[in-house]
PDB file of C-alpha atoms in Angstrom:
ATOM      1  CA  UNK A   1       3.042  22.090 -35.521  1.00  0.00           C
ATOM      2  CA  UNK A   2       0.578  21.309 -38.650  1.00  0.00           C
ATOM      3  CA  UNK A   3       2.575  17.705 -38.807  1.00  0.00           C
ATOM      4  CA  UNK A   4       1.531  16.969 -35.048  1.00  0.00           C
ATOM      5  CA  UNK A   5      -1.603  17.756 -36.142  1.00  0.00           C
ATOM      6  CA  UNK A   6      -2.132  15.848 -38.878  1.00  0.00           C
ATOM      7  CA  UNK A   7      -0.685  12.599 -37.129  1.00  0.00           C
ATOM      8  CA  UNK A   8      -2.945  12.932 -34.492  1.00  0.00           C
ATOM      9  CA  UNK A   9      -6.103  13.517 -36.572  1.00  0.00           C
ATOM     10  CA  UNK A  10      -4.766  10.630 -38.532  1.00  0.00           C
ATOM     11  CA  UNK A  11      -3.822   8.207 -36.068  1.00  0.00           C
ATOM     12  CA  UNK A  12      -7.535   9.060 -34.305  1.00  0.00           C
ATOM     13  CA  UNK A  13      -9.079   7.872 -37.856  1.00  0.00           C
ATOM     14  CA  UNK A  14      -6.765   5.051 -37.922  1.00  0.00           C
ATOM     15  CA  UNK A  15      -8.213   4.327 -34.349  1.00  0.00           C
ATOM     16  CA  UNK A  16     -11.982   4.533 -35.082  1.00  0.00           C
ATOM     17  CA  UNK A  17     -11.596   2.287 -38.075  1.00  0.00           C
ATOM     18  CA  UNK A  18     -10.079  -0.261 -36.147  1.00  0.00           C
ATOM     19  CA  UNK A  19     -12.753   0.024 -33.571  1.00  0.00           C
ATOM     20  CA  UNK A  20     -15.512   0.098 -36.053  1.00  0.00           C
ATOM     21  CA  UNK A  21     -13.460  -3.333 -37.532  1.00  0.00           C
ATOM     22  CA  UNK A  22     -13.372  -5.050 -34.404  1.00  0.00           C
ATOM     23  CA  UNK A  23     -16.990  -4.722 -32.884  1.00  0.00           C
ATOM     24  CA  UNK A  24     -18.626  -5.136 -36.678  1.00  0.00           C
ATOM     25  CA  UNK A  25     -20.257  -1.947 -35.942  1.00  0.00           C
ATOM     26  CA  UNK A  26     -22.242  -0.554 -39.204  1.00  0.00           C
ATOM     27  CA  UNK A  27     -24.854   1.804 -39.830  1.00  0.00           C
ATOM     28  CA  UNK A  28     -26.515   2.693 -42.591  1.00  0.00           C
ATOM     29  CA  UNK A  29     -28.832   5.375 -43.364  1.00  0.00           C
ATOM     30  CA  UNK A  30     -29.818   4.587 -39.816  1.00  0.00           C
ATOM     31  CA  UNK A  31     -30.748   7.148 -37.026  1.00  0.00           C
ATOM     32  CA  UNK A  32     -27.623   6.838 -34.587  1.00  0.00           C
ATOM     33  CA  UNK A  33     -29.563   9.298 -31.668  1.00  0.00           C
ATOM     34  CA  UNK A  34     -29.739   7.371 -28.408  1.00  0.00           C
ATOM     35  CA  UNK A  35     -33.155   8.031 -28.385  1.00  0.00           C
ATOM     36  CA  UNK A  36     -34.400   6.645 -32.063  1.00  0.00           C
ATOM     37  CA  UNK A  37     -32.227   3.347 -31.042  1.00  0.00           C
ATOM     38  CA  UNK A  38     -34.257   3.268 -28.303  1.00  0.00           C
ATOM     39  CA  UNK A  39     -37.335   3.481 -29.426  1.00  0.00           C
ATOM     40  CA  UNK A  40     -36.738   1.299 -32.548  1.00  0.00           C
ATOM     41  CA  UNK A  41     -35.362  -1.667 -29.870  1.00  0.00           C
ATOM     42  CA  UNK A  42     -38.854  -0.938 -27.662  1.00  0.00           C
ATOM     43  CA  UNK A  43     -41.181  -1.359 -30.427  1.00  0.00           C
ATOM     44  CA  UNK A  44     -38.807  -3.961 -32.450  1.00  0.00           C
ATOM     45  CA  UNK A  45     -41.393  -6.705 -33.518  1.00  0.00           C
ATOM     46  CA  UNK A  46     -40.806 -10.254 -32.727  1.00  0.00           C
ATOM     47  CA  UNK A  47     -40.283 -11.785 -36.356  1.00  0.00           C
ATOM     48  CA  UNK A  48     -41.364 -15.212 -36.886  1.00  0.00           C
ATOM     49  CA  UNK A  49     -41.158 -16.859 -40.687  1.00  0.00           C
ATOM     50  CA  UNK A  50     -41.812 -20.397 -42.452  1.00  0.00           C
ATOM     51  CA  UNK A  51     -38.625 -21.170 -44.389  1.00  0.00           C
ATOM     52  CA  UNK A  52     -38.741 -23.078 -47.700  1.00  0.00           C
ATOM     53  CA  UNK A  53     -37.967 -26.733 -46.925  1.00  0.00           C
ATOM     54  CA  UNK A  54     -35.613 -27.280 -50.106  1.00  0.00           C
ATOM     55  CA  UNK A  55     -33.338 -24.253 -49.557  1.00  0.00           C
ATOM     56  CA  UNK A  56     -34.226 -22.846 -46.136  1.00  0.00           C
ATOM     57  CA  UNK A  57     -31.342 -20.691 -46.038  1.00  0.00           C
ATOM     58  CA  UNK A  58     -32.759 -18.490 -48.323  1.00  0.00           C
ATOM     59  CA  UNK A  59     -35.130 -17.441 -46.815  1.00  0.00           C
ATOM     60  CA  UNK A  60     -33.372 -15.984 -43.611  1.00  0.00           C
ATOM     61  CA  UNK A  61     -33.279 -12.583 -42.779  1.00  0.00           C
ATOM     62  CA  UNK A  62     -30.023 -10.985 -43.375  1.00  0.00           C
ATOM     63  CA  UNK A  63     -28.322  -7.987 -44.231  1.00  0.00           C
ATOM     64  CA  UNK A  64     -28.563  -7.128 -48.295  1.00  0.00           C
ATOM     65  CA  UNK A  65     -24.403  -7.004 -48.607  1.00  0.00           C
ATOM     66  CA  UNK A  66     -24.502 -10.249 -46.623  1.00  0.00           C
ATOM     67  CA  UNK A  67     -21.895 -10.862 -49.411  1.00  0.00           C
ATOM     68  CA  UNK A  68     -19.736  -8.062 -48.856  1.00  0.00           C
ATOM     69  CA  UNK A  69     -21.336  -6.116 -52.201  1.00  0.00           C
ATOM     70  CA  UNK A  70     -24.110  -3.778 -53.213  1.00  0.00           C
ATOM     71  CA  UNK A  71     -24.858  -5.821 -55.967  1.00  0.00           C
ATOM     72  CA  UNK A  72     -28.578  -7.954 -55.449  1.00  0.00           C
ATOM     73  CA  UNK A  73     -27.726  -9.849 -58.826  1.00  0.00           C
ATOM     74  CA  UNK A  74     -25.539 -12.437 -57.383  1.00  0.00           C
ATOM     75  CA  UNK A  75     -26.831 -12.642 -53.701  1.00  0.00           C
ATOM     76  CA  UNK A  76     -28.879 -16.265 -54.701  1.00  0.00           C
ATOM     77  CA  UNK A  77     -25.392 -17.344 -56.246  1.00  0.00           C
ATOM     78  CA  UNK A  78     -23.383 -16.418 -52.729  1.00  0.00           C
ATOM     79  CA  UNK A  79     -26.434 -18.174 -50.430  1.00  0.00           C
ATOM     80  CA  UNK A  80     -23.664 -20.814 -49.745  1.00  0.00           C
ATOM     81  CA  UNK A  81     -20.494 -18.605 -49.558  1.00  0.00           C
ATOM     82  CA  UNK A  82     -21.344 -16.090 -46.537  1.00  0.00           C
ATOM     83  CA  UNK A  83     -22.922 -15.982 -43.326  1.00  0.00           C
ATOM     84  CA  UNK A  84     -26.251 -15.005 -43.001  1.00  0.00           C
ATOM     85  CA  UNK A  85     -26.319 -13.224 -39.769  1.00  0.00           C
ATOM     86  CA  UNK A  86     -29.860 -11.829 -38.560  1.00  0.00           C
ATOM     87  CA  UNK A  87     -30.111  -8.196 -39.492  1.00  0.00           C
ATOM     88  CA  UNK A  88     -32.961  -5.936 -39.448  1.00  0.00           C
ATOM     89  CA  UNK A  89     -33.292  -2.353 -40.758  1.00  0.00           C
ATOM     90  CA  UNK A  90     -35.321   0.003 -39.064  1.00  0.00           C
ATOM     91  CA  UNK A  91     -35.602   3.950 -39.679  1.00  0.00           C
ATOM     92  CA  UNK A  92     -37.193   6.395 -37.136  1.00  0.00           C
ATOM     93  CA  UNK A  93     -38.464   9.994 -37.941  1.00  0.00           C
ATOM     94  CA  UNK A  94     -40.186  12.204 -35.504  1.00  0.00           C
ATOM     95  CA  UNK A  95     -43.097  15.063 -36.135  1.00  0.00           C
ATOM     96  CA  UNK A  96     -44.048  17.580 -34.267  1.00  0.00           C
ATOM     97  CA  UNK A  97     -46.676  15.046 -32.145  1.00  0.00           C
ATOM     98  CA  UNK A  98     -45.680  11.184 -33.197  1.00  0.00           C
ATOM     99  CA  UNK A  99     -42.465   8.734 -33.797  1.00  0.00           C
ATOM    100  CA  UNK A 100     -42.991   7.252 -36.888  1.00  0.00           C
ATOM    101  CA  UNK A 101     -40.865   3.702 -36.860  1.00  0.00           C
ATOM    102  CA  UNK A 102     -40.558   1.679 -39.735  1.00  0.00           C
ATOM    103  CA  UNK A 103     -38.802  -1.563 -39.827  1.00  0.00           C
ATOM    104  CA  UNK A 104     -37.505  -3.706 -42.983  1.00  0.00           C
ATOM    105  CA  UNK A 105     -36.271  -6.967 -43.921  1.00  0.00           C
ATOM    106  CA  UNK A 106     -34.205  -8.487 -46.446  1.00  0.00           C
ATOM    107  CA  UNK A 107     -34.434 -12.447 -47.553  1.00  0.00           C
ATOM    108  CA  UNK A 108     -31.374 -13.266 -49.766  1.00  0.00           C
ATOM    109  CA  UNK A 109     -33.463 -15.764 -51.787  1.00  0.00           C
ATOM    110  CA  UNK A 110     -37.522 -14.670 -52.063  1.00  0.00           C
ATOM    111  CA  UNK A 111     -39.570 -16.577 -54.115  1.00  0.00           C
ATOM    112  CA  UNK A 112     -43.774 -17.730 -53.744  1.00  0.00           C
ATOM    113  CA  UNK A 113     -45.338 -20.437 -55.866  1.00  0.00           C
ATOM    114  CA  UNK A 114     -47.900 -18.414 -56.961  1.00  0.00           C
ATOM    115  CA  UNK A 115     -47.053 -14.808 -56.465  1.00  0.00           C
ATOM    116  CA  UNK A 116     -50.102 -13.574 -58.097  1.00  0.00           C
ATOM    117  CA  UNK A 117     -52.519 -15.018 -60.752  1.00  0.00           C
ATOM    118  CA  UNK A 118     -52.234 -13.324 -64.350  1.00  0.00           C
ATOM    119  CA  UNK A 119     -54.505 -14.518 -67.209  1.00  0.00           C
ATOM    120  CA  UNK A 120     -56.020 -13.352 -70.370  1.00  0.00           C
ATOM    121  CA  UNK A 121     -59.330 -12.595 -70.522  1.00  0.00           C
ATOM    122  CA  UNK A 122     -60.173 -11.833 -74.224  1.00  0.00           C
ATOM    123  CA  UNK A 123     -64.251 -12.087 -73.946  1.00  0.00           C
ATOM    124  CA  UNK A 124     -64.203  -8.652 -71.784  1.00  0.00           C
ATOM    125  CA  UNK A 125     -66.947  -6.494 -73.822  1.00  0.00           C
ATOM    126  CA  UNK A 126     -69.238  -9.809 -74.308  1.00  0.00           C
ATOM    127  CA  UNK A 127     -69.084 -11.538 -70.832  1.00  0.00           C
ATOM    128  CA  UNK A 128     -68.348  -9.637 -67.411  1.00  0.00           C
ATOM    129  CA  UNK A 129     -66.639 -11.078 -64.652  1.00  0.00           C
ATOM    130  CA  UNK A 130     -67.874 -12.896 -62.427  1.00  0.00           C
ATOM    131  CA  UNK A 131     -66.280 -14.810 -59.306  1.00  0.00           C
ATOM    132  CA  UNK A 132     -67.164 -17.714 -60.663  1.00  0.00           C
ATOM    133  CA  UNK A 133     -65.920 -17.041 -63.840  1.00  0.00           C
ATOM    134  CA  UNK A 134     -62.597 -15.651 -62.245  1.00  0.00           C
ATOM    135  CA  UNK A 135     -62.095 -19.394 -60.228  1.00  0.00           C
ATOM    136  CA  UNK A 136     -62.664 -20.990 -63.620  1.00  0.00           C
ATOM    137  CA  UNK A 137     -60.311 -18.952 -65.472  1.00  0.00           C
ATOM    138  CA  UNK A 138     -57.689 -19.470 -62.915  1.00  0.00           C
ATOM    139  CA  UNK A 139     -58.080 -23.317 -62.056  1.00  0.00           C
ATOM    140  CA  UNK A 140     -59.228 -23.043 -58.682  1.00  0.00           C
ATOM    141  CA  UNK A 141     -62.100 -24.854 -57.118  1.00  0.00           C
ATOM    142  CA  UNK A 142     -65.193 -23.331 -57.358  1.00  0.00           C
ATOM    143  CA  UNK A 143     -65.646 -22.963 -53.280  1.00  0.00           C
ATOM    144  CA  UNK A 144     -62.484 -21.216 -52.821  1.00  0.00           C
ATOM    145  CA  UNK A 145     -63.160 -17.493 -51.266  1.00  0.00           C
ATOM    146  CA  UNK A 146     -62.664 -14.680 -53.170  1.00  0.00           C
ATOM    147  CA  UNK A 147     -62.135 -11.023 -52.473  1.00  0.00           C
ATOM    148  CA  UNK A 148     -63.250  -8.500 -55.208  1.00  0.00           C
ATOM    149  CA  UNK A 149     -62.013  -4.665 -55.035  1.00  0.00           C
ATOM    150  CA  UNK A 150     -62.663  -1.952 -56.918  1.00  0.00           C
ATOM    151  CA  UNK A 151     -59.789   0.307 -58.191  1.00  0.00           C
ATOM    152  CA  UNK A 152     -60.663   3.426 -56.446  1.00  0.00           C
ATOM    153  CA  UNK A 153     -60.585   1.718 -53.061  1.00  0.00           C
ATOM    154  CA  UNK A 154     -57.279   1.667 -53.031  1.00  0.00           C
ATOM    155  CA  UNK A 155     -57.431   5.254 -52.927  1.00  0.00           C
ATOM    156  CA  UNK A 156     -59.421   5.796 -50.287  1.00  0.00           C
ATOM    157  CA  UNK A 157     -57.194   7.289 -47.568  1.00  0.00           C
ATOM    158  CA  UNK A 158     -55.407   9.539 -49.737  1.00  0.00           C
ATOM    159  CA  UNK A 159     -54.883  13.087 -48.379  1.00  0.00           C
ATOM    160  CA  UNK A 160     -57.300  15.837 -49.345  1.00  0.00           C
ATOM    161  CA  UNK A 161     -56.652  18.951 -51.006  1.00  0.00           C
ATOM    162  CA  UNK A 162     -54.971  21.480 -49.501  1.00  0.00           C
ATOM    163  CA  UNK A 163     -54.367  25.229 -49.865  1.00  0.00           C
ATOM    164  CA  UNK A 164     -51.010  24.892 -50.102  1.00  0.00           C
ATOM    165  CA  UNK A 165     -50.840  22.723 -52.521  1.00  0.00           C
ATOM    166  CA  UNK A 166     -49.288  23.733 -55.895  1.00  0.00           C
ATOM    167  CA  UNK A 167     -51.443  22.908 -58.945  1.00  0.00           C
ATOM    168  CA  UNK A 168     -50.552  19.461 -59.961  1.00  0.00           C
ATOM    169  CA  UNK A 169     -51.571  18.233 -56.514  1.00  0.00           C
ATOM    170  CA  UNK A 170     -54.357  19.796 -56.975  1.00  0.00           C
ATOM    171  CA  UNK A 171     -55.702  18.416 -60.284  1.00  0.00           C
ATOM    172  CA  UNK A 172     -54.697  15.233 -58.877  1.00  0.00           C
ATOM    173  CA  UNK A 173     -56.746  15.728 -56.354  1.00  0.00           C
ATOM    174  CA  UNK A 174     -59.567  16.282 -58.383  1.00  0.00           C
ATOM    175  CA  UNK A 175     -58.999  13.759 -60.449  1.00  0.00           C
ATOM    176  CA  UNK A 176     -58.960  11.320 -57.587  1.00  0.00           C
ATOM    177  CA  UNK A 177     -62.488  12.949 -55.740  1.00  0.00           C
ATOM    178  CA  UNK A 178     -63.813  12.532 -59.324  1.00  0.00           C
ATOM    179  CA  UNK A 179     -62.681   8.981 -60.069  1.00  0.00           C
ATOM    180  CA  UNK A 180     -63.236   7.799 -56.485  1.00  0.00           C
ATOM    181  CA  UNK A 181     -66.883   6.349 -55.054  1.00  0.00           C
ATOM    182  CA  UNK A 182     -65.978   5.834 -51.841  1.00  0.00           C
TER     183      UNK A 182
END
């Protein structure tokens, strides 16, 4: 009798492994509830993207083992060898009054021209900065806009202490209220 069992409960495993083969089916650390699927497809956004004229490909959205690996070292190297079907990840986790959805992309290939400007700026304690100063240091034209933010505004919708907090939370909670203007 515990043969006939184990044949079945193998043969069903060989069965769902075929199925899963066949209709491409995989999920990862995805939510697999009717309900989260649901949701995610209702609120899925409508993606559009410029592509890089010189190797467009790259810049599709695809799944990160497009390639069959886990590896992200060699995914520019296998652009050319794979498909790059359109893939999105999405994760949904529910509270006690809101869905929270989140959805993610991966481009094989991801690359700016200018990601972000870096420069040295040794005459600190003489000279302060000044927008104009920054456009000069950085090569662009005088008229081009410029944002300037302050440190502690990224801070600003942090959560505030709480009672049941332990106490590292709560010194860096007073840290923040103490470094923090606004």
């Amino acid at each position: 009798m515990s043969s006939k069992k184990f044949f079945l409960v193998a043969f069903g495993l060989l069965v769902a492994i075929v199925i899963s083969i066949l209709t491409e089916t995989k999920l990862i650390a995805q939510s697999t509830t009717d309900l989260a699927l649901a949701l995610a497809l209702y609120h899925a956004p409508i993606h559009y993207q410029d592509t890089d004229s010189t190797k467009y490909s790259g810049d599709y959205i695809t799944r990160f083992d497009y390639d069959n690996d886990w590896r992200g070292t060699n995914n520019w190297d296998n652009l050319i060898l794979f498909p790059l079907s359109a893939h999105a990840y999405y994760s949904v986790a529910e509270t006690c009054t809101h869905w929270f959805i989140t959805y993610s992309f991966y481009h094989p290939q991801d690359w700016t021209d200018i990601p972000f400007e870096a420069f040295l700026w040794s005459n600190q304690a003489q000279e302060p900065i000044t927008a104009q100063k920054l456009l000069q240091l950085t090569g662009y034209p005088q008229d081009s806009p410029i944002e300037e933010v302050e440190l502690e505004y990224f801070f600003r919708n942090c959560a505030f202490e709480q009672e049941w907090h332990n106490e590292l939370q709560k010194s860096q909670f007073a840290f923040r209220a103490k470094n923090t203007t606004g």
